[in-house]
Short mmCIF file of C-alpha atoms and ligand atoms in Angstrom, two decimals:
data_model
loop_
_atom_site.label_atom_id
_atom_site.label_comp_id
_atom_site.label_asym_id
_atom_site.label_seq_id
_atom_site.Cartn_x
_atom_site.Cartn_y
_atom_site.Cartn_z
CA MET Q 1 13.10 -16.13 15.88
CA ARG Q 2 13.49 -12.48 16.09
CA ALA Q 3 10.48 -10.22 15.51
CA ALA Q 4 9.51 -6.45 15.93
CA ILE Q 5 7.01 -5.89 18.69
CA PHE Q 6 5.00 -2.80 19.53
CA LYS Q 7 5.19 -2.14 23.30
CA ALA Q 8 3.59 1.27 23.93
CA VAL Q 9 2.85 4.49 22.48
CA GLY Q 10 5.96 6.65 22.66
CA GLU Q 11 8.26 3.73 23.08
CA PRO Q 12 10.42 2.45 20.08
CA LEU Q 13 9.56 -0.97 18.65
CA ALA Q 14 11.41 -3.91 20.53
CA ILE Q 15 13.23 -6.63 18.71
CA GLU Q 16 12.38 -9.70 20.68
CA THR Q 17 13.09 -13.39 20.40
CA LEU Q 18 9.87 -15.50 20.03
CA PRO Q 19 9.36 -19.13 19.50
CA ASP Q 20 9.52 -20.14 15.78
CA PRO Q 21 5.99 -20.22 14.40
CA GLU Q 22 4.24 -23.48 13.67
CA PRO Q 23 1.73 -23.80 10.91
CA GLY Q 24 -1.86 -24.30 11.85
CA GLU Q 25 -4.46 -26.09 9.59
CA GLY Q 26 -4.50 -24.36 6.26
CA GLU Q 27 -1.39 -22.34 7.18
CA ALA Q 28 2.20 -22.45 6.17
CA VAL Q 29 5.25 -20.64 7.59
CA ILE Q 30 7.63 -18.68 5.56
CA ARG Q 31 11.02 -17.38 5.78
CA VAL Q 32 10.50 -13.71 5.40
CA SER Q 33 12.42 -12.08 2.50
CA ARG Q 34 11.39 -8.45 3.02
CA CYS Q 35 8.66 -6.71 4.87
CA GLY Q 36 7.56 -3.08 4.24
CA VAL Q 37 6.65 -0.41 6.80
CA CYS Q 38 3.36 1.32 5.96
CA GLY Q 39 1.55 4.39 7.05
CA THR Q 40 -1.02 2.10 8.77
CA ASP Q 41 1.89 0.73 10.97
CA LEU Q 42 2.76 4.31 12.05
CA HIS Q 43 -0.93 5.24 12.56
CA SER Q 44 -1.69 2.28 14.79
CA THR Q 45 1.26 2.88 17.00
CA SER Q 46 0.96 6.60 17.28
CA GLY Q 47 -1.75 6.81 19.84
CA HIS Q 48 -4.15 8.75 17.29
CA GLY Q 49 -7.17 6.87 16.22
CA TYR Q 50 -6.91 3.07 16.48
CA THR Q 51 -3.97 1.89 18.45
CA LEU Q 52 -2.72 -1.66 18.46
CA PRO Q 53 -2.58 -3.45 21.87
CA GLY Q 54 0.89 -3.62 23.48
CA GLY Q 55 2.81 -6.69 22.55
CA SER Q 56 1.41 -6.86 18.94
CA GLN Q 57 3.68 -7.98 16.16
CA LEU Q 58 3.85 -5.76 13.14
CA GLY Q 59 4.19 -5.95 9.44
CA HIS Q 60 1.62 -6.63 6.80
CA GLU Q 61 3.46 -6.03 3.50
CA TYR Q 62 5.69 -9.08 3.20
CA GLY Q 63 6.69 -12.11 1.37
CA GLY Q 64 9.31 -14.92 1.37
CA GLU Q 65 9.83 -18.59 0.83
CA VAL Q 66 7.64 -21.43 2.30
CA VAL Q 67 9.65 -23.50 4.80
CA ALA Q 68 6.85 -25.63 6.49
CA VAL Q 69 3.32 -26.44 5.65
CA GLY Q 70 0.40 -27.47 7.90
CA LYS Q 71 -2.44 -29.85 7.55
CA GLY Q 72 -4.90 -29.37 4.73
CA ILE Q 73 -2.50 -27.65 2.50
CA GLU Q 74 -3.33 -28.37 -1.16
CA ARG Q 75 -1.69 -25.74 -3.35
CA LEU Q 76 1.58 -24.74 -1.46
CA LYS Q 77 4.87 -26.71 -0.90
CA VAL Q 78 8.09 -26.18 0.76
CA GLY Q 79 10.27 -23.83 -1.45
CA ASP Q 80 7.38 -21.86 -2.97
CA ARG Q 81 8.17 -18.15 -3.12
CA ILE Q 82 5.12 -16.13 -2.19
CA ALA Q 83 3.55 -12.72 -1.31
CA ALA Q 84 1.26 -12.97 1.65
CA LEU Q 85 -2.22 -11.42 2.08
CA PRO Q 86 -2.19 -9.78 5.71
CA CYS Q 87 -5.92 -10.42 6.37
CA VAL Q 88 -7.63 -13.58 5.22
CA GLY Q 89 -11.40 -13.92 5.09
CA CYS Q 90 -13.53 -17.13 5.66
CA GLY Q 91 -13.98 -17.47 1.84
CA HIS Q 92 -17.75 -18.15 1.95
CA CYS Q 93 -19.64 -15.20 3.19
CA GLU Q 94 -21.11 -12.11 1.24
CA ALA Q 95 -18.15 -10.11 2.05
CA CYS Q 96 -15.67 -12.45 0.84
CA LYS Q 97 -17.44 -12.63 -2.50
CA THR Q 98 -16.33 -8.91 -2.99
CA GLY Q 99 -12.79 -10.27 -3.28
CA ILE Q 100 -11.66 -8.00 -0.47
CA ASP Q 101 -10.94 -10.31 2.45
CA VAL Q 102 -10.51 -7.66 4.95
CA LEU Q 103 -14.35 -6.93 4.78
CA CYS Q 104 -15.04 -10.48 6.16
CA PRO Q 105 -16.46 -10.34 9.63
CA ASN Q 106 -14.43 -13.51 10.42
CA MET Q 107 -11.21 -12.47 8.79
CA LYS Q 108 -8.07 -13.52 10.42
CA GLY Q 109 -5.10 -11.25 10.57
CA TYR Q 110 -1.61 -12.36 9.41
CA GLY Q 111 0.27 -9.17 10.37
CA GLY Q 112 3.45 -10.67 11.67
CA GLY Q 113 5.80 -9.89 8.70
CA LEU Q 114 8.33 -7.95 10.63
CA ALA Q 115 10.13 -10.98 11.64
CA GLU Q 116 12.46 -13.75 10.54
CA TYR Q 117 9.60 -16.05 10.07
CA ALA Q 118 5.83 -15.62 9.54
CA THR Q 119 2.73 -17.68 9.45
CA VAL Q 120 0.55 -17.31 6.24
CA ASN Q 121 -2.81 -18.66 5.18
CA GLU Q 122 -2.96 -20.73 2.04
CA ARG Q 123 -6.07 -18.91 0.84
CA GLY Q 124 -4.14 -15.55 1.11
CA VAL Q 125 -1.08 -16.60 -0.68
CA THR Q 126 0.05 -15.52 -4.16
CA ILE Q 127 2.67 -17.81 -5.64
CA LEU Q 128 5.22 -15.40 -7.41
CA PRO Q 129 6.29 -15.72 -10.96
CA SER Q 130 9.44 -17.93 -10.94
CA THR Q 131 11.53 -15.03 -12.47
CA MET Q 132 10.47 -12.44 -9.85
CA THR Q 133 13.04 -11.56 -7.23
CA LEU Q 134 12.10 -12.25 -3.50
CA ALA Q 135 13.28 -8.79 -2.73
CA ASP Q 136 10.19 -7.41 -4.55
CA SER Q 137 7.71 -9.69 -2.66
CA ALA Q 138 6.86 -6.92 -0.17
CA LEU Q 139 5.93 -4.47 -2.77
CA VAL Q 140 3.00 -6.61 -4.04
CA GLU Q 141 0.89 -5.37 -1.06
CA PRO Q 142 1.26 -1.60 -1.43
CA PHE Q 143 1.14 -1.58 -5.30
CA SER Q 144 -2.08 -3.65 -5.23
CA VAL Q 145 -3.63 -0.75 -3.38
CA GLY Q 146 -2.88 1.58 -6.40
CA LEU Q 147 -3.95 -1.12 -8.87
CA ARG Q 148 -7.55 -1.34 -7.52
CA ALA Q 149 -7.94 2.31 -7.30
CA VAL Q 150 -6.91 2.96 -10.90
CA ARG Q 151 -8.94 -0.02 -12.01
CA LEU Q 152 -12.14 1.42 -10.34
CA ALA Q 153 -11.50 4.81 -12.00
CA ASN Q 154 -11.98 3.24 -15.47
CA VAL Q 155 -9.01 5.28 -16.89
CA THR Q 156 -8.04 5.45 -20.70
CA PRO Q 157 -4.84 6.78 -22.20
CA GLU Q 158 -6.63 10.13 -22.58
CA THR Q 159 -7.58 10.38 -19.03
CA ARG Q 160 -6.45 13.61 -17.30
CA ALA Q 161 -5.28 12.40 -13.90
CA LEU Q 162 -4.20 14.10 -10.81
CA VAL Q 163 -2.37 12.29 -8.03
CA GLN Q 164 -2.84 14.29 -4.85
CA GLY Q 165 -0.27 13.26 -2.07
CA PRO Q 166 2.74 11.35 -3.57
CA GLY Q 167 3.24 9.10 -0.54
CA PRO Q 168 3.72 5.35 -1.17
CA ILE Q 169 0.06 4.95 -2.06
CA GLY Q 170 -0.01 8.00 -4.34
CA LEU Q 171 3.17 6.61 -6.05
CA SER Q 172 1.61 3.25 -6.39
CA VAL Q 173 -1.34 4.82 -8.16
CA LEU Q 174 1.22 6.80 -10.37
CA PHE Q 175 2.83 3.43 -11.26
CA TRP Q 176 -0.44 1.95 -12.36
CA LEU Q 177 -1.53 4.97 -14.31
CA ARG Q 178 1.67 4.61 -16.31
CA GLN Q 179 1.35 0.90 -16.54
CA LEU Q 180 -2.06 1.44 -18.18
CA GLY Q 181 -0.86 3.92 -20.72
CA VAL Q 182 -2.19 7.21 -18.94
CA ARG Q 183 0.04 9.95 -20.27
CA ASN Q 184 -1.58 13.05 -18.91
CA ILE Q 185 -0.76 13.00 -15.12
CA ALA Q 186 0.03 15.73 -12.76
CA VAL Q 187 1.23 15.09 -9.09
CA LEU Q 188 0.09 17.57 -6.32
CA ALA Q 189 1.99 17.72 -2.97
CA SER Q 190 2.29 19.87 0.03
CA SER Q 191 6.03 20.12 -0.37
CA THR Q 192 8.73 19.12 -2.75
CA ARG Q 193 10.12 16.49 -0.37
CA ARG Q 194 8.95 13.60 -2.83
CA GLN Q 195 9.47 15.47 -6.11
CA SER Q 196 12.49 13.64 -7.33
CA LEU Q 197 11.01 10.35 -6.29
CA ALA Q 198 7.66 11.09 -8.11
CA GLU Q 199 9.64 12.08 -11.19
CA THR Q 200 11.65 8.90 -11.13
CA MET Q 201 8.48 6.92 -11.04
CA GLY Q 202 6.99 8.75 -13.97
CA GLY Q 203 5.46 11.96 -12.48
CA GLU Q 204 7.23 14.67 -14.40
CA HIS Q 205 4.61 17.11 -13.82
CA PHE Q 206 4.94 18.09 -10.18
CA VAL Q 207 3.01 20.89 -8.59
CA THR Q 208 3.26 22.21 -5.03
CA GLU Q 209 0.04 23.18 -3.22
CA GLY Q 210 -0.66 26.96 -3.24
CA ALA Q 211 -2.58 29.77 -4.81
CA GLU Q 212 -1.33 28.91 -8.23
CA ALA Q 213 -1.77 25.12 -8.01
CA GLN Q 214 -5.22 24.74 -9.66
CA GLN Q 215 -4.22 26.83 -12.68
CA GLN Q 216 -0.82 24.91 -12.89
CA ILE Q 217 -2.64 21.69 -12.89
CA ASN Q 218 -5.11 22.57 -15.49
CA THR Q 219 -2.37 24.02 -17.75
CA ILE Q 220 -0.38 20.82 -17.57
CA LEU Q 221 -3.39 18.56 -18.27
CA GLY Q 222 -5.15 20.65 -20.75
CA GLY Q 223 -8.19 20.97 -18.43
CA ALA Q 224 -9.39 20.09 -15.04
CA PRO Q 225 -8.61 16.44 -14.06
CA ASP Q 226 -11.32 13.81 -14.94
CA VAL Q 227 -10.02 11.88 -11.90
CA VAL Q 228 -8.44 13.08 -8.56
CA PHE Q 229 -6.70 10.18 -6.75
CA GLU Q 230 -6.85 11.53 -3.16
CA CYS Q 231 -3.91 9.75 -1.34
CA ALA Q 232 -2.89 12.48 1.07
CA GLY Q 233 -5.47 11.50 3.73
CA VAL Q 234 -5.32 14.72 5.96
CA PRO Q 235 -8.01 17.07 6.67
CA GLY Q 236 -9.08 19.31 3.88
CA THR Q 237 -7.69 17.16 1.02
CA VAL Q 238 -11.17 15.38 0.03
CA ALA Q 239 -12.69 19.00 -0.21
CA ARG Q 240 -9.64 20.08 -2.21
CA ALA Q 241 -10.05 17.18 -4.56
CA ILE Q 242 -13.75 17.99 -5.14
CA GLU Q 243 -12.51 21.63 -5.87
CA LEU Q 244 -9.96 20.49 -8.48
CA VAL Q 245 -11.83 17.85 -10.27
CA ARG Q 246 -13.75 18.56 -13.56
CA PRO Q 247 -17.44 18.81 -13.40
CA ALA Q 248 -19.01 15.30 -13.49
CA GLY Q 249 -15.45 13.99 -12.58
CA THR Q 250 -14.39 11.38 -10.04
CA VAL Q 251 -12.65 11.59 -6.74
CA MET Q 252 -11.13 8.42 -5.82
CA ALA Q 253 -10.37 8.64 -2.06
CA LEU Q 254 -7.45 6.36 -0.84
CA GLY Q 255 -6.09 8.55 1.98
CA PHE Q 256 -6.37 7.07 5.38
CA CYS Q 257 -7.55 10.06 7.49
CA MET Q 258 -8.77 9.01 11.05
CA VAL Q 259 -9.85 12.36 12.29
CA PRO Q 260 -13.04 14.46 11.51
CA ASP Q 261 -12.77 16.14 8.17
CA THR Q 262 -15.23 18.59 6.56
CA ILE Q 263 -16.51 18.79 3.10
CA ILE Q 264 -19.20 21.09 1.76
CA PRO Q 265 -21.48 18.51 0.02
CA GLY Q 266 -23.12 21.19 -2.05
CA MET Q 267 -19.71 21.84 -3.74
CA ALA Q 268 -19.67 18.35 -4.95
CA LEU Q 269 -23.42 18.36 -5.67
CA ILE Q 270 -23.23 21.40 -8.04
CA LYS Q 271 -20.43 19.76 -9.94
CA ASP Q 272 -22.05 16.28 -10.01
CA VAL Q 273 -18.91 14.85 -8.67
CA THR Q 274 -18.63 11.14 -7.77
CA VAL Q 275 -16.67 10.47 -4.64
CA ARG Q 276 -15.67 6.89 -4.39
CA PHE Q 277 -13.57 5.21 -1.47
CA SER Q 278 -11.29 2.50 -2.51
CA LEU Q 279 -10.26 -0.08 0.19
CA ILE Q 280 -6.99 -1.97 -0.51
CA TYR Q 281 -7.33 -4.59 -3.28
CA THR Q 282 -8.78 -7.97 -4.10
CA ARG Q 283 -6.76 -11.26 -4.15
CA GLU Q 284 -6.86 -11.04 -8.09
CA ASP Q 285 -5.19 -7.75 -7.87
CA TYR Q 286 -2.37 -9.29 -5.80
CA ALA Q 287 -1.66 -11.82 -8.67
CA LYS Q 288 -1.89 -8.99 -11.37
CA CYS Q 289 0.40 -6.81 -9.31
CA ALA Q 290 2.99 -9.58 -8.99
CA ALA Q 291 3.07 -10.19 -12.63
CA ALA Q 292 3.59 -6.45 -13.39
CA LEU Q 293 6.31 -6.10 -10.82
CA ASP Q 294 8.12 -9.27 -12.40
CA ALA Q 295 7.75 -7.82 -15.97
CA ASP Q 296 8.33 -4.19 -15.11
CA GLY Q 297 9.74 -3.75 -11.66
CA ASP Q 298 12.28 -0.97 -12.11
CA ARG Q 299 9.82 1.94 -11.71
CA ALA Q 300 8.18 0.32 -8.79
CA ARG Q 301 11.43 -0.58 -7.03
CA ALA Q 302 12.41 3.17 -7.12
CA LEU Q 303 9.82 3.75 -4.34
CA VAL Q 304 12.27 1.73 -2.03
CA THR Q 305 14.49 4.30 -0.53
CA ASP Q 306 15.63 2.36 2.44
CA THR Q 307 16.31 -1.35 3.37
CA VAL Q 308 17.51 -2.07 6.80
CA ASP Q 309 18.07 -5.07 9.22
CA LEU Q 310 15.99 -5.80 12.27
CA ASP Q 311 18.51 -4.02 14.53
CA ARG Q 312 18.24 -0.76 12.61
CA MET Q 313 14.58 -1.15 12.27
CA PRO Q 314 13.24 0.63 15.42
CA THR Q 315 15.21 3.81 14.68
CA ALA Q 316 14.27 3.76 10.96
CA PHE Q 317 10.67 3.39 11.86
CA GLU Q 318 10.75 6.44 14.01
CA GLU Q 319 12.40 8.45 11.38
CA PHE Q 320 9.69 7.52 8.99
CA ARG Q 321 7.11 8.53 11.68
CA ALA Q 322 8.92 11.97 11.92
CA GLY Q 323 8.67 12.38 8.25
CA THR Q 324 12.41 12.38 7.73
CA GLY Q 325 12.40 8.99 5.98
CA GLY Q 326 12.17 8.70 2.06
CA GLY Q 327 9.70 6.70 0.07
CA LYS Q 328 9.27 3.02 1.21
CA LEU Q 329 11.21 1.34 4.13
CA LEU Q 330 11.86 -2.38 3.73
CA ILE Q 331 13.12 -4.65 6.40
CA ASP Q 332 15.48 -7.51 5.44
CA PRO Q 333 15.30 -9.59 8.59
CA TRP Q 334 18.28 -11.82 7.28
CA ALA Q 335 20.72 -8.98 6.46
ZN1 ZN F 1 0.01 -0.94 4.37
ZN1 ZN F 2 -16.00 -14.19 4.70
#
């Protein structure tokens, strides 16, 4: 099979031919329908912060159709259409009881989705609704991230919400705010690059960062935000969220910032702000997200601005790294 391989920092991904995967115990092999490219893929191949070892396969947002099952498989059968969890925990430890498998000290990675076939673990598989298109299977992972964060924020239709940083994660938060009936939403960005994308996904009130931004946000929302979803993940944005949120409000931090950042704790203290980090999703979020994408996928699908084949993938990957890409880049390995 053909697969995208990270070689070294500064080199484009290589498309190589590897042996077709064989399912181990508790595993299945899928024919990948789509795999998304994520900011984490870009980070972990950039040389800043954690860098993947050379020779690693990439791709953790993916789904497809089961073509082979290994020993001990109880729930899955050939032909099932699934979305895969990219990290699967042991299922027994204290960390696994949180529902977030990536916290498990014995978790196993299944991050080989940028390929024609991929191995998945039965515990980490969500069987998709029969009416859902496989082309949306790669959206379950990124949209589950927004679901958990919005869930933790306990929003109501009256919540004044600010989404800071309309990248794919911010837009996934926006999708779930709309999904849960929140009407009063502003989007804050450093540029207008994603304005039309945010508007298409239900973020009509778009504010560009600057001296007037705070006043504009408060005017749009009718007051300072109850919750700021910090999805930008660059130095200064957590401090900015603390500044923008209302007294006794909540900052839900999802941005993946891997360099030191500074906040003034006293600024959060004197406003009695709750700052909460939200790591990805639980397996239950995955199932709920698949159901929502099946029922109401149009708005979510708007996030996908580019779908390319494996040959085009290394170039498209570097375009996204350079910031010239659009919303979400998907790979169709069989195109
Ligand atoms: Zn990701
Ligand atoms: Zn565990």
